[in-house]
mmCIF file of C-alpha atoms and ligand atoms in Angstrom:
data_model
loop_
_atom_site.group_PDB
_atom_site.id
_atom_site.type_symbol
_atom_site.label_atom_id
_atom_site.label_comp_id
_atom_site.label_asym_id
_atom_site.label_seq_id
_atom_site.Cartn_x
_atom_site.Cartn_y
_atom_site.Cartn_z
ATOM 1 C CA MET A 1 212.426 -22.646 -30.025
ATOM 2 C CA ASP A 2 210.713 -19.324 -30.447
ATOM 3 C CA ARG A 3 208.662 -20.550 -33.343
ATOM 4 C CA LYS A 4 205.670 -22.739 -32.839
ATOM 5 C CA VAL A 5 203.879 -25.062 -35.235
ATOM 6 C CA SER A 6 200.219 -25.930 -34.703
ATOM 7 C CA VAL A 7 199.230 -29.342 -35.957
ATOM 8 C CA VAL A 8 195.472 -29.584 -36.468
ATOM 9 C CA VAL A 9 193.935 -33.038 -36.435
ATOM 10 C CA SER A 10 190.255 -33.774 -36.995
ATOM 11 C CA VAL A 11 188.981 -36.760 -35.114
ATOM 12 C CA TYR A 12 185.738 -38.593 -35.664
ATOM 13 C CA ASN A 13 185.446 -42.037 -34.102
ATOM 14 C CA GLU A 14 189.143 -42.782 -34.345
ATOM 15 C CA GLU A 15 189.654 -44.628 -31.040
ATOM 16 C CA LYS A 16 191.526 -47.392 -32.820
ATOM 17 C CA ALA A 17 193.935 -45.059 -34.598
ATOM 18 C CA LEU A 18 194.572 -42.272 -32.083
ATOM 19 C CA LYS A 19 197.229 -43.842 -29.872
ATOM 20 C CA GLU A 20 199.266 -44.973 -32.845
ATOM 21 C CA PHE A 21 198.821 -41.539 -34.426
ATOM 22 C CA TYR A 22 200.010 -39.805 -31.283
ATOM 23 C CA ARG A 23 202.981 -42.123 -30.882
ATOM 24 C CA GLU A 24 204.266 -41.527 -34.409
ATOM 25 C CA THR A 25 203.401 -37.858 -34.697
ATOM 26 C CA GLY A 26 204.573 -37.059 -31.171
ATOM 27 C CA LYS A 27 207.970 -38.550 -31.980
ATOM 28 C CA VAL A 28 208.317 -36.407 -35.109
ATOM 29 C CA LEU A 29 207.185 -33.260 -33.284
ATOM 30 C CA ALA A 30 209.519 -33.816 -30.356
ATOM 31 C CA GLY A 31 212.474 -34.034 -32.738
ATOM 32 C CA LEU A 32 211.794 -30.657 -34.366
ATOM 33 C CA ASP A 33 213.609 -27.442 -33.577
ATOM 34 C CA TRP A 34 210.150 -25.834 -33.452
ATOM 35 C CA ASP A 35 207.917 -25.695 -30.423
ATOM 36 C CA TYR A 36 204.545 -27.295 -31.130
ATOM 37 C CA GLU A 37 200.910 -27.582 -30.151
ATOM 38 C CA LEU A 38 198.838 -30.546 -31.221
ATOM 39 C CA VAL A 39 195.246 -29.375 -31.623
ATOM 40 C CA PHE A 40 192.813 -32.271 -31.776
ATOM 41 C CA VAL A 41 189.300 -31.374 -32.858
ATOM 42 C CA ASN A 42 186.868 -33.991 -31.658
ATOM 43 C CA ASP A 43 184.043 -33.867 -34.165
ATOM 44 C CA GLY A 44 181.325 -35.374 -31.960
ATOM 45 C CA SER A 45 182.846 -38.854 -31.788
ATOM 46 C CA SER A 46 180.522 -41.447 -30.297
ATOM 47 C CA ASP A 47 183.256 -43.942 -29.415
ATOM 48 C CA GLY A 48 186.062 -43.638 -26.890
ATOM 49 C CA SER A 49 188.062 -41.047 -28.875
ATOM 50 C CA LEU A 50 187.451 -38.193 -26.444
ATOM 51 C CA GLU A 51 188.606 -40.260 -23.452
ATOM 52 C CA ILE A 52 191.803 -41.176 -25.254
ATOM 53 C CA LEU A 53 192.388 -37.528 -26.170
ATOM 54 C CA GLU A 54 191.813 -36.489 -22.572
ATOM 55 C CA GLU A 55 194.405 -38.990 -21.407
ATOM 56 C CA LEU A 56 196.894 -37.600 -23.913
ATOM 57 C CA ALA A 57 196.090 -34.019 -22.888
ATOM 58 C CA GLU A 58 196.619 -34.997 -19.257
ATOM 59 C CA GLU A 59 200.128 -36.284 -19.836
ATOM 60 C CA ASN A 60 201.184 -33.660 -22.400
ATOM 61 C CA PRO A 61 200.079 -30.016 -22.033
ATOM 62 C CA LYS A 62 200.957 -29.396 -25.673
ATOM 63 C CA VAL A 63 198.056 -31.628 -26.642
ATOM 64 C CA LYS A 64 194.976 -29.428 -26.852
ATOM 65 C CA ILE A 65 191.403 -30.477 -27.422
ATOM 66 C CA VAL A 66 188.471 -28.695 -28.984
ATOM 67 C CA SER A 67 185.422 -30.869 -28.589
ATOM 68 C CA PHE A 68 182.231 -30.251 -30.580
ATOM 69 C CA SER A 69 178.715 -30.628 -29.220
ATOM 70 C CA ARG A 70 177.887 -32.993 -32.091
ATOM 71 C CA ASN A 71 179.266 -34.114 -35.457
ATOM 72 C CA PHE A 72 179.728 -31.108 -37.741
ATOM 73 C CA GLY A 73 181.862 -32.750 -40.413
ATOM 74 C CA HIS A 74 185.501 -32.787 -41.386
ATOM 75 C CA GLU A 75 185.460 -29.291 -42.930
ATOM 76 C CA ALA A 76 184.041 -27.712 -39.785
ATOM 77 C CA ALA A 77 186.619 -29.581 -37.720
ATOM 78 C CA MET A 78 189.501 -28.237 -39.801
ATOM 79 C CA ILE A 79 188.094 -24.715 -39.585
ATOM 80 C CA ALA A 80 187.780 -24.958 -35.808
ATOM 81 C CA GLY A 81 191.348 -26.242 -35.671
ATOM 82 C CA LEU A 82 192.523 -23.229 -37.650
ATOM 83 C CA ASP A 83 190.534 -20.900 -35.407
ATOM 84 C CA TYR A 84 192.087 -22.325 -32.272
ATOM 85 C CA SER A 85 195.655 -22.602 -33.422
ATOM 86 C CA ARG A 86 198.165 -19.829 -32.818
ATOM 87 C CA GLY A 87 201.336 -21.226 -34.331
ATOM 88 C CA ASP A 88 203.716 -19.512 -36.760
ATOM 89 C CA ALA A 89 202.841 -22.380 -39.047
ATOM 90 C CA VAL A 90 199.697 -24.503 -39.170
ATOM 91 C CA ILE A 91 199.578 -28.037 -40.528
ATOM 92 C CA CYS A 92 196.270 -29.842 -41.059
ATOM 93 C CA MET A 93 196.194 -33.606 -41.153
ATOM 94 C CA ASP A 94 193.963 -36.643 -40.612
ATOM 95 C CA ALA A 95 194.048 -38.807 -37.530
ATOM 96 C CA ASP A 96 194.268 -42.100 -39.390
ATOM 97 C CA LEU A 97 197.960 -41.772 -40.356
ATOM 98 C CA GLN A 98 197.103 -41.659 -44.051
ATOM 99 C CA HIS A 99 199.027 -38.409 -43.980
ATOM 100 C CA PRO A 100 202.537 -39.510 -42.988
ATOM 101 C CA PRO A 101 203.866 -37.378 -40.106
ATOM 102 C CA GLU A 102 207.448 -37.724 -41.332
ATOM 103 C CA TYR A 103 206.561 -34.994 -43.871
ATOM 104 C CA ILE A 104 206.044 -32.416 -41.126
ATOM 105 C CA PRO A 105 209.748 -31.385 -41.082
ATOM 106 C CA LYS A 106 209.674 -31.042 -44.882
ATOM 107 C CA ILE A 107 206.646 -28.756 -44.699
ATOM 108 C CA LEU A 108 208.344 -26.637 -42.051
ATOM 109 C CA GLU A 109 211.456 -26.376 -44.219
ATOM 110 C CA LYS A 110 209.309 -24.891 -46.983
ATOM 111 C CA ILE A 111 207.773 -22.450 -44.502
ATOM 112 C CA GLU A 112 211.279 -21.430 -43.475
ATOM 113 C CA GLU A 113 212.101 -20.884 -47.137
ATOM 114 C CA GLY A 114 209.281 -18.337 -47.222
ATOM 115 C CA TYR A 115 206.416 -20.257 -48.751
ATOM 116 C CA HIS A 116 202.969 -19.452 -47.368
ATOM 117 C CA VAL A 117 200.985 -22.397 -48.663
ATOM 118 C CA ILE A 118 202.291 -25.938 -48.977
ATOM 119 C CA THR A 119 199.850 -28.403 -50.485
ATOM 120 C CA MET A 120 200.555 -32.079 -50.174
ATOM 121 C CA VAL A 121 199.860 -33.953 -53.379
ATOM 122 C CA ARG A 122 199.102 -37.653 -53.305
ATOM 123 C CA THR A 123 201.073 -39.567 -55.881
ATOM 124 C CA HIS A 124 199.345 -42.795 -55.194
ATOM 125 C CA ASN A 125 196.346 -43.675 -53.115
ATOM 126 C CA ARG A 126 196.548 -47.263 -52.067
ATOM 127 C CA THR A 127 193.377 -47.255 -50.065
ATOM 128 C CA ALA A 128 190.839 -45.608 -52.330
ATOM 129 C CA GLY A 129 189.035 -48.042 -54.589
ATOM 130 C CA LEU A 130 188.716 -47.745 -58.355
ATOM 131 C CA ILE A 131 185.326 -46.027 -58.127
ATOM 132 C CA LYS A 132 186.637 -43.380 -55.744
ATOM 133 C CA ASN A 133 189.619 -42.720 -58.002
ATOM 134 C CA ILE A 134 187.497 -42.402 -61.147
ATOM 135 C CA THR A 135 184.832 -40.194 -59.545
ATOM 136 C CA SER A 136 187.502 -38.025 -57.998
ATOM 137 C CA ALA A 137 189.216 -37.549 -61.372
ATOM 138 C CA GLY A 138 185.848 -36.708 -62.956
ATOM 139 C CA PHE A 139 185.051 -34.200 -60.252
ATOM 140 C CA TYR A 140 188.330 -32.326 -60.717
ATOM 141 C CA TRP A 141 187.913 -32.332 -64.473
ATOM 142 C CA VAL A 142 184.480 -30.703 -64.170
ATOM 143 C CA ILE A 143 185.456 -28.127 -61.568
ATOM 144 C CA ASN A 144 188.587 -27.117 -63.468
ATOM 145 C CA HIS A 145 186.652 -26.703 -66.690
ATOM 146 C CA ILE A 146 183.687 -24.709 -65.456
ATOM 147 C CA SER A 147 185.248 -22.420 -62.908
ATOM 148 C CA ASP A 148 188.067 -19.954 -63.186
ATOM 149 C CA VAL A 149 189.989 -21.491 -60.326
ATOM 150 C CA HIS A 150 192.439 -24.311 -60.706
ATOM 151 C CA LEU A 151 192.270 -27.062 -58.129
ATOM 152 C CA GLU A 152 195.115 -29.532 -57.894
ATOM 153 C CA PRO A 153 193.524 -32.942 -58.620
ATOM 154 C CA ASN A 154 195.406 -34.903 -56.012
ATOM 155 C CA ALA A 155 195.669 -32.267 -53.322
ATOM 156 C CA SER A 156 194.585 -33.609 -49.987
ATOM 157 C CA ASP A 157 193.408 -32.288 -46.670
ATOM 158 C CA PHE A 158 197.051 -32.440 -45.696
ATOM 159 C CA PHE A 159 198.599 -28.986 -46.030
ATOM 160 C CA GLY A 160 200.791 -26.447 -44.317
ATOM 161 C CA LEU A 161 200.134 -22.734 -43.926
ATOM 162 C CA SER A 162 202.159 -19.798 -42.715
ATOM 163 C CA SER A 163 200.563 -17.802 -39.911
ATOM 164 C CA HIS A 164 199.704 -15.092 -42.420
ATOM 165 C CA ALA A 165 197.867 -17.469 -44.763
ATOM 166 C CA ALA A 166 196.142 -19.092 -41.792
ATOM 167 C CA GLU A 167 194.966 -15.701 -40.574
ATOM 168 C CA ILE A 168 193.396 -14.939 -43.951
ATOM 169 C CA LEU A 169 191.527 -18.228 -43.985
ATOM 170 C CA ARG A 170 190.396 -17.597 -40.417
ATOM 171 C CA LYS A 171 189.146 -14.078 -41.067
ATOM 172 C CA SER A 172 187.982 -13.860 -44.641
ATOM 173 C CA TYR A 173 186.605 -17.253 -45.595
ATOM 174 C CA ARG A 174 183.703 -17.650 -43.228
ATOM 175 C CA GLU A 175 181.263 -19.161 -45.703
ATOM 176 C CA LYS A 176 179.090 -21.910 -44.280
ATOM 177 C CA VAL A 177 179.167 -24.098 -47.368
ATOM 178 C CA ARG A 178 182.797 -24.523 -48.107
ATOM 179 C CA PHE A 179 185.721 -26.494 -49.376
ATOM 180 C CA LEU A 180 188.781 -25.523 -47.405
ATOM 181 C CA ARG A 181 191.164 -27.435 -49.642
ATOM 182 C CA GLY A 182 190.004 -25.244 -52.534
ATOM 183 C CA TYR A 183 190.435 -21.979 -50.638
ATOM 184 C CA VAL A 184 193.888 -22.992 -49.537
ATOM 185 C CA GLN A 185 194.860 -23.206 -53.185
ATOM 186 C CA ASN A 186 193.276 -19.912 -54.116
ATOM 187 C CA ILE A 187 194.454 -17.325 -51.656
ATOM 188 C CA GLY A 188 197.588 -16.738 -53.699
ATOM 189 C CA PHE A 189 201.022 -16.104 -52.076
ATOM 190 C CA ALA A 190 204.159 -18.101 -52.660
ATOM 191 C CA ARG A 191 202.894 -21.625 -52.942
ATOM 192 C CA THR A 192 204.545 -24.957 -53.444
ATOM 193 C CA HIS A 193 203.690 -28.597 -53.200
ATOM 194 C CA ILE A 194 205.311 -31.737 -51.892
ATOM 195 C CA GLU A 195 204.440 -35.156 -53.208
ATOM 196 C CA TYR A 196 203.687 -37.984 -50.857
ATOM 197 C CA GLU A 197 202.350 -41.460 -50.989
ATOM 198 C CA ALA A 198 199.164 -41.891 -48.986
ATOM 199 C CA ARG A 199 199.419 -44.748 -46.565
ATOM 200 C CA ALA A 200 196.664 -47.123 -45.692
ATOM 201 C CA ARG A 201 194.515 -46.210 -42.711
ATOM 202 C CA VAL A 202 196.071 -47.606 -39.513
ATOM 203 C CA ALA A 203 192.738 -48.696 -38.095
ATOM 204 C CA GLY A 204 189.016 -48.140 -38.359
ATOM 205 C CA GLU A 205 187.298 -47.281 -41.598
ATOM 206 C CA SER A 206 186.753 -44.306 -43.871
ATOM 207 C CA LYS A 207 183.975 -41.963 -42.784
ATOM 208 C CA TYR A 208 183.400 -40.669 -46.265
ATOM 209 C CA SER A 209 180.725 -42.608 -48.088
ATOM 210 C CA LEU A 210 180.220 -42.115 -51.816
ATOM 211 C CA LYS A 211 176.993 -40.250 -51.038
ATOM 212 C CA LYS A 212 178.788 -37.813 -48.738
ATOM 213 C CA LEU A 213 181.436 -37.296 -51.399
ATOM 214 C CA PHE A 214 178.756 -36.599 -54.002
ATOM 215 C CA VAL A 215 177.061 -33.932 -51.860
ATOM 216 C CA PHE A 216 180.478 -32.472 -51.152
ATOM 217 C CA SER A 217 181.359 -32.329 -54.854
ATOM 218 C CA VAL A 218 178.088 -30.646 -55.816
ATOM 219 C CA ASN A 219 178.578 -28.039 -53.099
ATOM 220 C CA THR A 220 182.110 -27.376 -54.246
ATOM 221 C CA ILE A 221 181.041 -26.827 -57.831
ATOM 222 C CA LEU A 222 178.328 -24.446 -56.662
ATOM 223 C CA CYS A 223 180.788 -22.572 -54.435
ATOM 224 C CA PHE A 224 183.442 -22.158 -57.065
ATOM 225 C CA SER A 225 181.437 -21.644 -60.215
ATOM 226 C CA ASN A 226 178.412 -19.673 -61.377
ATOM 227 C CA MET A 227 178.506 -21.416 -64.709
ATOM 228 C CA PRO A 228 175.607 -23.792 -63.959
ATOM 229 C CA LEU A 229 173.371 -20.737 -63.412
ATOM 230 C CA LYS A 230 174.095 -19.656 -66.942
ATOM 231 C CA LEU A 231 173.145 -23.021 -68.399
ATOM 232 C CA GLY A 232 169.608 -21.596 -68.746
ATOM 233 C CA ILE A 233 170.814 -19.111 -71.335
ATOM 234 C CA TYR A 234 172.541 -21.813 -73.379
ATOM 235 C CA ALA A 235 169.522 -24.081 -73.075
ATOM 236 C CA GLY A 236 167.305 -21.200 -74.233
ATOM 237 C CA ILE A 237 169.485 -20.533 -77.257
ATOM 238 C CA PHE A 238 169.597 -24.230 -78.014
ATOM 239 C CA SER A 239 165.809 -24.705 -77.842
ATOM 240 C CA GLY A 240 165.278 -21.540 -79.889
ATOM 241 C CA LEU A 241 167.528 -22.865 -82.638
ATOM 242 C CA LEU A 242 165.849 -26.250 -82.425
ATOM 243 C CA GLY A 243 162.481 -24.511 -82.869
ATOM 244 C CA VAL A 244 163.711 -22.689 -85.967
ATOM 245 C CA ALA A 245 165.129 -25.926 -87.383
ATOM 246 C CA VAL A 246 161.853 -27.788 -86.852
ATOM 247 C CA MET A 247 159.942 -24.882 -88.416
ATOM 248 C CA VAL A 248 162.157 -24.827 -91.494
ATOM 249 C CA TYR A 249 161.886 -28.594 -91.768
ATOM 250 C CA THR A 250 158.074 -28.437 -91.548
ATOM 251 C CA ILE A 251 157.829 -25.743 -94.187
ATOM 252 C CA LEU A 252 160.203 -27.514 -96.543
ATOM 253 C CA THR A 253 158.572 -30.921 -96.283
ATOM 254 C CA ARG A 254 155.010 -29.442 -96.216
ATOM 255 C CA ARG A 255 153.858 -32.093 -93.799
ATOM 256 C CA GLY A 256 150.167 -32.041 -92.876
ATOM 257 C CA ALA A 257 149.041 -31.371 -89.310
ATOM 258 C CA PRO A 258 148.296 -34.911 -87.990
ATOM 259 C CA SER A 259 151.731 -36.327 -88.570
ATOM 260 C CA GLY A 260 154.649 -35.436 -86.277
ATOM 261 C CA TYR A 261 153.030 -36.681 -83.073
ATOM 262 C CA ALA A 262 156.256 -38.345 -81.947
ATOM 263 C CA THR A 263 158.254 -35.200 -82.678
ATOM 264 C CA ILE A 264 155.957 -33.136 -80.459
ATOM 265 C CA VAL A 265 156.041 -35.576 -77.563
ATOM 266 C CA VAL A 266 159.792 -35.905 -77.750
ATOM 267 C CA LEU A 267 160.262 -32.156 -77.941
ATOM 268 C CA ILE A 268 157.939 -31.495 -75.007
ATOM 269 C CA CYS A 269 159.628 -34.107 -72.834
ATOM 270 C CA PHE A 270 163.027 -32.786 -73.758
ATOM 271 C CA MET A 271 162.132 -29.161 -73.072
ATOM 272 C CA PHE A 272 160.484 -29.918 -69.757
ATOM 273 C CA ALA A 273 163.402 -32.052 -68.684
ATOM 274 C CA MET A 274 165.749 -29.214 -69.442
ATOM 275 C CA MET A 275 163.560 -26.699 -67.641
ATOM 276 C CA PHE A 276 163.206 -28.755 -64.480
ATOM 277 C CA PHE A 277 166.910 -29.434 -64.457
ATOM 278 C CA LEU A 278 167.661 -25.721 -64.640
ATOM 279 C CA ILE A 279 165.103 -24.904 -61.958
ATOM 280 C CA GLY A 280 166.806 -27.552 -59.839
ATOM 281 C CA ILE A 281 170.182 -25.883 -60.297
ATOM 282 C CA ILE A 282 168.759 -22.501 -59.325
ATOM 283 C CA GLY A 283 167.216 -24.204 -56.301
ATOM 284 C CA GLU A 284 170.632 -25.495 -55.248
ATOM 285 C CA TYR A 285 172.099 -21.999 -55.356
ATOM 286 C CA ILE A 286 169.139 -20.603 -53.423
ATOM 287 C CA ALA A 287 169.679 -23.313 -50.816
ATOM 288 C CA ILE A 288 173.268 -22.140 -50.391
ATOM 289 C CA LEU A 289 172.170 -18.502 -50.198
ATOM 290 C CA PHE A 290 169.644 -19.487 -47.565
ATOM 291 C CA THR A 291 172.259 -21.347 -45.548
ATOM 292 C CA GLU A 292 174.598 -18.354 -45.668
ATOM 293 C CA LEU A 293 171.771 -15.979 -44.781
ATOM 294 C CA LYS A 294 170.785 -17.941 -41.705
ATOM 295 C CA ASP A 295 174.353 -17.466 -40.548
ATOM 296 C CA ARG A 296 174.337 -20.401 -38.193
ATOM 297 C CA PRO A 297 177.644 -21.361 -36.603
ATOM 298 C CA VAL A 298 179.931 -23.660 -38.588
ATOM 299 C CA TYR A 299 180.566 -25.566 -35.364
ATOM 300 C CA ILE A 300 179.602 -25.431 -31.701
ATOM 301 C CA VAL A 301 182.247 -26.125 -29.092
ATOM 302 C CA ASP A 302 181.243 -28.112 -26.064
ATOM 303 C CA GLU A 303 184.526 -28.056 -24.140
ATOM 304 C CA THR A 304 188.215 -27.361 -24.624
ATOM 305 C CA ARG A 305 191.360 -28.579 -22.897
ATOM 306 C CA ASN A 306 194.814 -27.073 -22.318
ATOM 307 C CA PHE A 307 194.143 -23.694 -23.934
ATOM 308 C CA GLU A 308 195.277 -20.660 -21.965
ATOM 309 C CA GLU A 309 192.586 -19.025 -19.826
ATOM 310 C CA GLY A 310 190.975 -15.871 -21.080
ATOM 311 C CA GLU A 311 192.391 -16.094 -24.567
ATOM 312 C CA GLN A 312 189.808 -15.446 -27.254
ATOM 313 C CA ARG A 313 189.851 -18.259 -29.745
ATOM 314 C CA GLY A 314 187.282 -19.707 -32.066
ATOM 315 C CA GLU A 315 184.340 -18.010 -33.757
HETATM 316 N N1 UDP B 1 186.445 -36.770 -39.936
HETATM 317 C C1 UDP B 1 185.834 -35.792 -39.156
HETATM 318 N N2 UDP B 1 184.478 -35.646 -39.229
HETATM 319 C C2 UDP B 1 183.699 -36.399 -40.068
HETATM 320 C C3 UDP B 1 184.344 -37.374 -40.884
HETATM 321 C C4 UDP B 1 185.716 -37.529 -40.789
HETATM 322 O O1 UDP B 1 186.500 -35.075 -38.401
HETATM 323 O O2 UDP B 1 182.485 -36.223 -40.075
HETATM 324 C C5 UDP B 1 187.912 -36.930 -39.849
HETATM 325 C C6 UDP B 1 188.391 -38.364 -39.631
HETATM 326 O O3 UDP B 1 188.472 -38.674 -38.261
HETATM 327 C C7 UDP B 1 189.772 -38.344 -40.275
HETATM 328 C C8 UDP B 1 189.601 -37.323 -41.394
HETATM 329 O O4 UDP B 1 188.455 -36.543 -41.069
HETATM 330 O O5 UDP B 1 190.768 -37.855 -39.388
HETATM 331 C C9 UDP B 1 189.438 -37.965 -42.759
HETATM 332 O O6 UDP B 1 188.394 -38.899 -42.729
HETATM 333 P P1 UDP B 1 188.509 -40.326 -43.406
HETATM 334 O O7 UDP B 1 189.848 -40.920 -43.120
HETATM 335 O O8 UDP B 1 187.332 -41.115 -42.960
HETATM 336 O O9 UDP B 1 188.380 -39.966 -44.943
HETATM 337 P P2 UDP B 1 189.245 -40.562 -46.167
HETATM 338 O O10 UDP B 1 190.682 -40.485 -45.745
HETATM 339 O O11 UDP B 1 188.780 -41.949 -46.327
HETATM 340 O O12 UDP B 1 188.922 -39.670 -47.303
HETATM 341 MG MG1 MG B 2 191.501 -41.244 -44.136
#
């Protein structure tokens, strides 16, 4: 038992799911030939989640808590979990049991085989509705076509890392606007995936609204691709060619000045639309630059439980 696995779990208003999660996951962890720590990151829950976690931490010293001062989002919670975990392997998962804990031994087997990154790929998502499935497919299509990275379409926030891979994510990927799942797939190293069937949530409801997912998708595209910035060049070439075409057409048909009113209005609207759209895209990138420049913390920790005294963890 000289090896330890850190299981990172982000928790936001999961009072209904936590006990069940702990019961199932605890059983799996206790049966491993690895030592473990169960790092719960309480992402500013406003329900009884923290109390439940404190009870668990009281009875089991391997349950550790990092509690945020407010809600910072799932990404920030996973990052904090990574920062605070010290295992020879790190596994990130959700608290709602959609990520079946019985896969933990399989992930550890892959780590033992020498893999550094193990992504868990959903074969079937029973809980997501049709809209979520379609938009998710569309998002991955776009990102894989306009950036030079390849993101696995059905990869989830369920993944395993070796301590080496975890250290790289801890140290070198400190961007404020981020998509951890994407970085995990792009640090290289021996990588493999395991397929799993996502279960239904045990209790409570999804915290990701379509709006949140949309913002998240836009940010990811901006983080992984500079292609949208170059759209201006293509738009310029396109409007230049359009101008030449209209000119040639005018000369050939020898139309008099008063006609062509509709053409002008349409062209002006079209050009302005394109220009504002491009300015908007540049604005989005500037917003990200500004966020990075301000260098505010990704998360703020209010209190922690069961971590050794004096050990430097976190940001
Ligand atoms: N979560 C979080 N902070 C948030 C939203 C969600 O830590 O602001 C956690 C949540 O408790 C769960 C995980 O992230 O453990 C995934 O969230 P959810 O199940 O709501 O998303 P879905 O599975 O529906 O995509
Ligand atoms: Mg979920």
